[in-house]
CSV table of C-alpha atoms and ligand atoms in Angstrom, one decimal:
chain,number,residue,atom,x,y,z
A,1,UNK,CA,-21.7,-47.9,10.2
A,2,UNK,CA,-19.1,-45.5,8.9
A,3,UNK,CA,-19.3,-44.9,5.3
A,4,UNK,CA,-16.9,-43.7,2.3
A,5,UNK,CA,-17.6,-40.1,3.0
A,6,UNK,CA,-16.7,-40.2,6.7
A,7,UNK,CA,-13.3,-41.9,6.0
A,8,UNK,CA,-12.7,-39.1,3.5
A,9,UNK,CA,-13.6,-36.6,6.2
A,10,UNK,CA,-11.0,-38.0,8.7
A,11,UNK,CA,-8.5,-37.8,5.7
A,12,UNK,CA,-9.2,-34.0,5.2
A,13,UNK,CA,-9.3,-33.5,9.1
A,14,UNK,CA,-5.7,-35.1,9.4
A,15,UNK,CA,-4.4,-33.0,6.7
A,16,UNK,CA,-5.7,-29.9,8.2
A,17,UNK,CA,-4.5,-30.7,11.8
A,18,UNK,CA,-2.3,-27.9,13.2
A,19,UNK,CA,-0.8,-29.6,16.2
A,20,UNK,CA,0.2,-32.9,17.6
A,21,UNK,CA,-2.5,-32.8,20.1
A,22,UNK,CA,-5.2,-32.1,17.5
A,23,UNK,CA,-3.6,-35.0,15.7
A,24,UNK,CA,-3.7,-37.4,18.6
A,25,UNK,CA,-7.4,-36.6,19.3
A,26,UNK,CA,-8.3,-37.6,15.6
A,27,UNK,CA,-6.2,-40.6,15.9
A,28,UNK,CA,-8.2,-41.6,19.2
A,29,UNK,CA,-11.5,-41.0,17.3
A,30,UNK,CA,-10.5,-43.4,14.6
A,31,UNK,CA,-8.6,-46.1,16.3
A,32,UNK,CA,-9.2,-46.2,20.0
A,33,UNK,CA,-9.6,-49.8,21.2
A,34,UNK,CA,-13.0,-49.3,22.7
A,35,UNK,CA,-14.8,-46.7,20.7
A,36,UNK,CA,-12.6,-46.0,17.4
A,37,UNK,CA,-14.7,-45.7,14.5
A,38,UNK,CA,-12.6,-47.9,12.5
A,39,UNK,CA,-12.2,-50.4,15.5
A,40,UNK,CA,-16.0,-50.8,15.5
A,41,UNK,CA,-16.4,-51.0,11.8
A,42,UNK,CA,-13.9,-53.8,11.8
A,43,UNK,CA,-15.9,-55.5,14.6
A,44,UNK,CA,-19.1,-55.1,12.7
A,45,UNK,CA,-17.7,-57.1,9.8
A,46,UNK,CA,-19.0,-60.3,11.8
A,47,UNK,CA,-22.5,-59.0,11.3
A,48,UNK,CA,-22.3,-58.8,7.4
A,49,UNK,CA,-23.4,-61.4,5.2
A,50,UNK,CA,-20.6,-63.5,4.1
A,51,UNK,CA,-21.1,-62.6,0.3
A,52,UNK,CA,-20.5,-58.8,1.0
A,53,UNK,CA,-18.0,-59.4,3.9
A,54,UNK,CA,-15.0,-59.7,1.6
A,55,UNK,CA,-15.4,-56.4,-0.2
A,56,UNK,CA,-16.3,-54.6,2.6
A,57,UNK,CA,-13.4,-55.9,4.6
A,58,UNK,CA,-11.1,-55.1,1.6
A,59,UNK,CA,-12.3,-51.4,1.5
A,60,UNK,CA,-12.0,-51.1,5.3
A,61,UNK,CA,-8.5,-52.5,5.3
A,62,UNK,CA,-7.5,-50.0,2.4
A,63,UNK,CA,-8.8,-47.0,4.5
A,64,UNK,CA,-7.1,-48.4,7.8
A,65,UNK,CA,-3.9,-48.4,5.9
A,66,UNK,CA,-4.5,-45.0,4.4
A,67,UNK,CA,-5.5,-43.4,7.5
A,68,UNK,CA,-2.7,-44.9,9.5
A,69,UNK,CA,-0.2,-43.7,6.8
A,70,UNK,CA,-1.7,-40.2,6.7
A,71,UNK,CA,-1.5,-39.8,10.5
A,72,UNK,CA,2.1,-40.9,10.5
A,73,UNK,CA,3.1,-38.5,7.7
A,74,UNK,CA,1.1,-35.6,9.2
A,75,UNK,CA,2.9,-36.3,12.6
A,76,UNK,CA,6.3,-36.0,11.0
A,77,UNK,CA,5.3,-32.9,9.0
A,78,UNK,CA,4.3,-31.2,12.1
A,79,UNK,CA,7.4,-32.2,13.9
A,80,UNK,CA,9.6,-30.7,11.2
A,81,UNK,CA,7.6,-28.8,8.7
A,82,UNK,CA,8.8,-28.6,5.2
A,83,UNK,CA,8.6,-25.3,3.3
A,84,UNK,CA,5.7,-26.5,1.4
A,85,UNK,CA,3.8,-27.4,4.6
A,86,UNK,CA,4.8,-24.1,6.3
A,87,UNK,CA,3.4,-22.3,3.3
A,88,UNK,CA,0.2,-24.1,3.5
A,89,UNK,CA,-0.2,-24.0,7.3
A,90,UNK,CA,1.1,-20.6,8.1
A,91,UNK,CA,-0.2,-18.8,5.3
A,92,UNK,CA,-2.1,-15.6,6.2
A,93,UNK,CA,-5.1,-14.7,4.2
A,94,UNK,CA,-4.7,-10.8,4.2
A,95,UNK,CA,-8.1,-10.5,2.6
A,96,UNK,CA,-9.9,-12.3,5.2
A,97,UNK,CA,-12.4,-10.2,7.3
A,98,UNK,CA,-11.5,-9.5,10.8
A,99,UNK,CA,-14.0,-11.0,13.3
A,100,UNK,CA,-14.5,-7.7,15.1
A,101,UNK,CA,-15.4,-4.2,13.7
A,102,UNK,CA,-11.6,-3.1,13.8
A,103,UNK,CA,-9.8,-2.5,10.4
A,104,UNK,CA,-6.2,-1.9,9.8
A,105,UNK,CA,-5.1,1.4,8.4
A,106,UNK,CA,-1.9,3.2,7.4
A,107,UNK,CA,0.2,4.6,10.2
A,108,UNK,CA,0.1,8.6,10.3
A,109,UNK,CA,3.4,9.0,8.7
A,110,UNK,CA,3.1,7.0,5.5
A,111,UNK,CA,-0.4,8.2,5.2
A,112,UNK,CA,0.7,11.9,5.3
A,113,UNK,CA,3.5,11.3,2.8
A,114,UNK,CA,0.9,9.9,0.4
A,115,UNK,CA,-1.0,13.1,0.7
A,116,UNK,CA,2.3,15.1,0.3
A,117,UNK,CA,2.9,13.2,-3.2
A,118,UNK,CA,-0.8,13.9,-4.3
A,119,UNK,CA,-0.6,17.5,-3.4
A,120,UNK,CA,2.8,18.1,-5.1
A,121,UNK,CA,1.9,15.6,-7.9
A,122,UNK,CA,-0.9,18.0,-8.8
A,123,UNK,CA,1.6,21.0,-9.0
A,124,UNK,CA,3.5,18.9,-11.6
A,125,UNK,CA,6.4,17.8,-9.1
A,126,UNK,CA,8.3,14.4,-9.8
A,127,UNK,CA,8.9,12.0,-6.7
A,128,UNK,CA,12.4,10.8,-6.0
A,129,UNK,CA,14.1,8.8,-3.2
A,130,UNK,CA,17.7,8.4,-2.3
A,131,UNK,CA,20.1,6.6,0.3
A,132,UNK,CA,19.7,7.2,4.2
A,133,UNK,CA,23.4,6.3,4.4
A,134,UNK,CA,25.0,9.2,2.7
A,135,UNK,CA,28.4,10.5,2.0
A,136,UNK,CA,29.8,13.7,3.8
A,137,UNK,CA,30.1,14.9,0.2
A,138,UNK,CA,26.4,15.0,-0.7
A,139,UNK,CA,25.1,15.6,2.8
A,140,UNK,CA,27.5,18.6,3.3
A,141,UNK,CA,30.2,19.5,1.0
A,142,UNK,CA,28.1,19.9,-2.4
A,143,UNK,CA,25.6,21.9,-0.3
A,144,UNK,CA,27.9,24.5,0.3
A,145,UNK,CA,28.9,23.3,4.0
A,146,UNK,CA,32.5,22.7,4.1
A,147,UNK,CA,34.2,20.9,6.7
A,148,UNK,CA,34.7,23.5,9.2
A,149,UNK,CA,31.5,25.5,8.7
A,150,UNK,CA,29.7,26.1,11.8
A,151,UNK,CA,26.4,25.0,10.2
A,152,UNK,CA,27.5,21.6,10.6
A,153,UNK,CA,26.9,21.7,14.2
A,154,UNK,CA,23.2,22.6,13.6
A,155,UNK,CA,22.7,19.1,12.8
A,156,UNK,CA,24.5,16.8,15.3
A,157,UNK,CA,25.4,13.9,12.8
A,158,UNK,CA,25.6,10.1,13.3
A,159,UNK,CA,28.9,9.2,11.7
A,160,UNK,CA,29.5,5.8,10.3
A,161,UNK,CA,32.8,4.3,11.1
A,162,UNK,CA,33.6,2.8,7.6
A,163,UNK,CA,34.2,4.8,4.6
A,164,UNK,CA,33.7,4.1,0.6
A,165,UNK,CA,35.6,5.5,-2.3
A,166,UNK,CA,33.7,8.7,-2.0
A,167,UNK,CA,34.8,9.3,1.5
A,168,UNK,CA,33.3,9.5,5.0
A,169,UNK,CA,29.8,8.0,5.5
A,170,UNK,CA,27.1,9.2,7.7
A,171,UNK,CA,23.3,9.0,8.3
A,172,UNK,CA,21.9,11.7,6.4
A,173,UNK,CA,20.8,14.6,8.6
A,174,UNK,CA,18.5,15.9,5.9
A,175,UNK,CA,16.7,15.2,2.7
A,176,UNK,CA,18.7,18.1,1.0
A,177,UNK,CA,21.5,15.8,-0.5
A,178,UNK,CA,18.5,14.7,-2.8
A,179,UNK,CA,18.7,18.2,-4.4
A,180,UNK,CA,22.3,17.6,-5.4
A,181,UNK,CA,21.6,14.1,-6.6
A,182,UNK,CA,18.5,15.0,-8.8
A,183,UNK,CA,20.2,18.0,-10.3
A,184,UNK,CA,23.3,15.9,-11.2
A,185,UNK,CA,21.0,13.3,-12.9
A,186,UNK,CA,18.4,15.5,-14.5
A,187,UNK,CA,18.5,18.6,-16.8
A,188,UNK,CA,16.6,21.6,-15.7
A,189,UNK,CA,13.9,22.8,-15.8
A,190,UNK,CA,12.7,20.5,-13.0
A,191,UNK,CA,10.3,20.1,-10.1
A,192,UNK,CA,10.9,17.3,-7.6
A,193,UNK,CA,10.0,16.3,-4.1
A,194,UNK,CA,11.9,13.6,-2.3
A,195,UNK,CA,10.4,12.2,1.1
A,196,UNK,CA,12.4,10.0,3.5
A,197,UNK,CA,14.1,9.4,6.8
A,198,UNK,CA,16.7,11.6,8.3
A,199,UNK,CA,18.7,11.2,11.5
A,200,UNK,CA,20.1,13.6,14.2
A,201,UNK,CA,21.5,13.1,17.7
A,202,UNK,CA,18.5,14.8,19.2
A,203,UNK,CA,15.6,13.6,21.3
A,204,UNK,CA,12.8,15.4,23.2
A,205,UNK,CA,9.1,16.1,22.7
A,206,UNK,CA,9.8,17.9,19.4
A,207,UNK,CA,12.9,16.0,18.2
A,208,UNK,CA,13.5,12.4,17.5
A,209,UNK,CA,16.9,10.8,16.5
A,210,UNK,CA,15.1,9.4,13.5
A,211,UNK,CA,12.5,11.6,11.7
A,212,UNK,CA,10.9,12.3,8.2
A,213,UNK,CA,11.4,15.2,6.1
A,214,UNK,CA,10.4,15.9,2.3
A,215,UNK,CA,12.8,17.9,0.3
A,216,UNK,CA,11.5,19.9,-2.6
A,217,UNK,CA,13.2,21.5,-5.6
A,218,UNK,CA,12.2,23.7,-8.5
A,219,UNK,CA,14.6,25.1,-11.1
A,220,UNK,CA,13.5,27.0,-14.1
A,221,UNK,CA,14.4,30.1,-16.1
A,222,UNK,CA,12.5,32.9,-14.2
A,223,UNK,CA,11.6,31.3,-10.9
A,224,UNK,CA,11.4,33.8,-8.0
A,225,UNK,CA,10.8,34.1,-4.4
A,226,UNK,CA,7.3,34.8,-5.1
A,227,UNK,CA,6.8,31.4,-6.7
A,228,UNK,CA,8.2,29.8,-3.7
A,229,UNK,CA,6.0,31.6,-1.3
A,230,UNK,CA,3.0,30.4,-3.5
A,231,UNK,CA,4.0,26.9,-3.5
A,232,UNK,CA,4.7,26.7,0.3
A,233,UNK,CA,1.4,28.4,1.1
A,234,UNK,CA,-0.7,26.1,-1.2
A,235,UNK,CA,1.3,22.9,0.3
A,236,UNK,CA,0.8,24.2,4.1
A,237,UNK,CA,-3.0,24.7,3.4
A,238,UNK,CA,-3.5,21.6,1.6
A,239,UNK,CA,-1.6,19.5,4.1
A,240,UNK,CA,-3.1,21.0,7.2
A,241,UNK,CA,-6.0,23.4,7.3
A,242,UNK,CA,-7.3,25.8,4.6
A,243,UNK,CA,-7.1,28.5,7.2
A,244,UNK,CA,-3.8,27.4,8.7
A,245,UNK,CA,-1.9,30.2,10.7
A,246,UNK,CA,1.9,30.5,9.6
A,247,UNK,CA,4.4,32.9,9.3
A,248,UNK,CA,7.7,33.5,7.3
A,249,UNK,CA,10.9,34.4,8.9
A,250,UNK,CA,14.4,34.8,7.6
A,251,UNK,CA,16.4,31.8,8.2
A,252,UNK,CA,20.0,30.7,7.6
A,253,UNK,CA,20.9,27.5,5.4
A,254,UNK,CA,24.3,27.6,3.5
A,255,UNK,CA,22.6,26.1,0.5
A,256,UNK,CA,20.2,28.8,-0.1
A,257,UNK,CA,20.3,32.5,-0.3
A,258,UNK,CA,18.1,34.2,0.9
A,259,UNK,CA,16.8,31.6,3.3
A,260,UNK,CA,13.4,31.5,5.0
A,261,UNK,CA,11.7,29.5,7.7
A,262,UNK,CA,8.1,28.9,8.2
A,263,UNK,CA,6.4,28.5,11.6
A,264,UNK,CA,3.0,27.2,12.2
A,265,UNK,CA,0.8,27.9,15.1
A,266,UNK,CA,0.9,24.9,17.3
A,267,UNK,CA,-1.9,24.1,19.8
A,268,UNK,CA,-0.2,20.9,20.8
A,269,UNK,CA,0.4,22.0,24.5
A,270,UNK,CA,-2.5,24.2,25.2
A,271,UNK,CA,-2.5,23.4,28.7
A,272,UNK,CA,0.9,25.1,29.0
A,273,UNK,CA,0.0,28.2,27.2
A,274,UNK,CA,-3.4,29.3,26.2
A,275,UNK,CA,-2.3,30.9,23.0
A,276,UNK,CA,-0.3,27.9,21.9
A,277,UNK,CA,3.2,28.4,20.3
A,278,UNK,CA,5.0,28.6,17.1
A,279,UNK,CA,6.7,25.5,15.6
A,280,UNK,CA,9.2,25.4,12.9
A,281,UNK,CA,8.1,23.4,10.1
A,282,UNK,CA,9.8,24.3,6.8
A,283,UNK,CA,13.2,25.6,5.9
A,284,UNK,CA,13.4,27.0,2.4
A,285,UNK,CA,15.0,29.5,0.1
A,286,UNK,CA,16.5,30.3,-3.3
A,287,UNK,CA,19.1,27.7,-4.2
A,288,UNK,CA,22.7,29.0,-3.7
A,289,UNK,CA,24.6,29.6,-7.0
A,290,UNK,CA,27.5,27.5,-5.6
A,291,UNK,CA,25.1,24.4,-5.3
A,292,UNK,CA,23.9,25.0,-8.8
A,293,UNK,CA,27.5,25.1,-9.9
A,294,UNK,CA,28.4,22.1,-8.0
A,295,UNK,CA,25.8,20.3,-10.0
A,296,UNK,CA,26.8,21.5,-13.3
A,297,UNK,CA,24.0,24.0,-13.8
A,298,UNK,CA,24.8,27.5,-14.8
A,299,UNK,CA,23.6,29.9,-12.2
A,300,UNK,CA,23.2,32.7,-14.8
A,301,UNK,CA,20.8,30.9,-16.8
A,302,UNK,CA,18.8,28.9,-14.2
A,303,UNK,CA,17.7,29.5,-10.7
A,304,UNK,CA,15.0,28.2,-8.4
A,305,UNK,CA,14.1,27.2,-4.8
A,306,UNK,CA,14.4,24.5,-2.5
A,307,UNK,CA,12.5,23.5,0.7
A,308,UNK,CA,12.5,20.8,3.3
A,309,UNK,CA,9.3,20.1,5.5
A,310,UNK,CA,9.3,18.3,8.7
A,311,UNK,CA,6.7,15.5,8.2
A,312,UNK,CA,6.1,14.8,12.1
A,313,UNK,CA,5.8,18.3,12.9
A,314,UNK,CA,3.3,18.9,10.4
A,315,UNK,CA,1.3,16.0,11.5
A,316,UNK,CA,1.5,17.3,15.1
A,317,UNK,CA,-0.1,20.5,14.0
A,318,UNK,CA,-2.7,18.9,12.0
A,319,UNK,CA,-3.9,16.6,14.6
A,320,UNK,CA,-2.8,18.5,17.7
A,321,UNK,CA,-0.4,15.9,19.0
A,322,UNK,CA,1.7,17.0,22.0
A,323,UNK,CA,4.7,14.7,21.8
A,324,UNK,CA,6.5,13.6,18.7
A,325,UNK,CA,7.5,10.3,20.3
A,326,UNK,CA,4.0,9.1,20.2
A,327,UNK,CA,4.6,8.3,16.6
A,328,UNK,CA,7.1,5.5,17.2
A,329,UNK,CA,5.9,3.9,20.3
A,330,UNK,CA,3.3,1.6,18.6
A,331,UNK,CA,0.8,2.3,21.2
A,332,UNK,CA,-2.6,1.3,19.7
A,333,UNK,CA,-4.5,3.5,22.0
A,334,UNK,CA,-2.7,6.4,20.2
A,335,UNK,CA,-2.7,5.0,16.7
A,336,UNK,CA,-6.4,4.1,16.7
A,337,UNK,CA,-7.5,7.7,17.1
A,338,UNK,CA,-6.5,8.5,13.5
B,401,LIG,N1,17.6,20.8,5.0
B,401,LIG,C1,17.2,22.0,6.0
B,401,LIG,C2,17.0,21.4,7.4
B,401,LIG,O1,16.8,20.2,7.6
B,401,LIG,C3,15.8,22.4,5.4
B,401,LIG,C4,16.0,23.2,4.1
B,401,LIG,C5,15.9,22.4,2.9
B,401,LIG,C6,16.3,24.4,4.0
B,401,LIG,C7,16.0,23.2,1.7
B,401,LIG,C8,16.2,25.2,2.9
B,401,LIG,C9,16.0,24.5,1.7
B,401,LIG,O2,16.9,22.0,8.4
């Protein structure tokens, strides 16, 4: 005959039931007219010596009431779960081992950004972040790109319809507004990087309407272009390969003077050209005196350099990925390779 522990077990199973079907099956097991454990136990009462019958019957009836009550409550709970029961039933134990061999891991992009923070952290750079919805003022004007400057067309902008007190709003087209934000809130000397998302109306194998950059800025008393090159070369080698192939070219950005671009040898589409080709990965240069002035820094006393890296492009080179759009498609066959 069923004993205390089996009733207790039913009680636990009812509490753990995850669906109405599961609950109905348990109910059947206990109470079905022909073979229910409780039904049989009650029938068996006849066979018990009369002296014991009373206590046993009392006990059984208590369990019967209790289990009926538990079933009823659990039924209601499953039909309209309370916050408490949801927490209990739907909680995901993220520390549980997965059944197969597969383990999750960071996506390529945040993984790379962590590496960036580590590499620049070792060179004494602080880490900052800023808004993706920016003002025209920070994204352009204070960076020496006035309204009718042709350089604005270099970065086709997503404008936002509403404004705030500071003027027109946009999705930042570059992380460079972080140079201004950081210089306005910190006194030189300073060293900082600012990774984050940026947005441009652009889409093909090497452009995406949303992509990641990290900005860098170093301001001091006698910082030169040679210091900038040293930092660029160290970063490129540490973030891709020790023997990475790259070249410096002059480039134009209104907020630096002189400006440079760094290309890296890209073997992403070897099928197309055996030699591979060059892909621009960094824009950099000495911070323009106008920008320093806009941030309340005296360009006669201080100078320095700024740079902006394209995160996806660096990763494409590092892992020989031919199409930048693979980063955002969530295709596990792609993601599992890394
Ligand atoms: N903001 C520039 C771009 O997105 C890159 C850059 C950053 C150039 C800092 C110079 C200095 O193209």
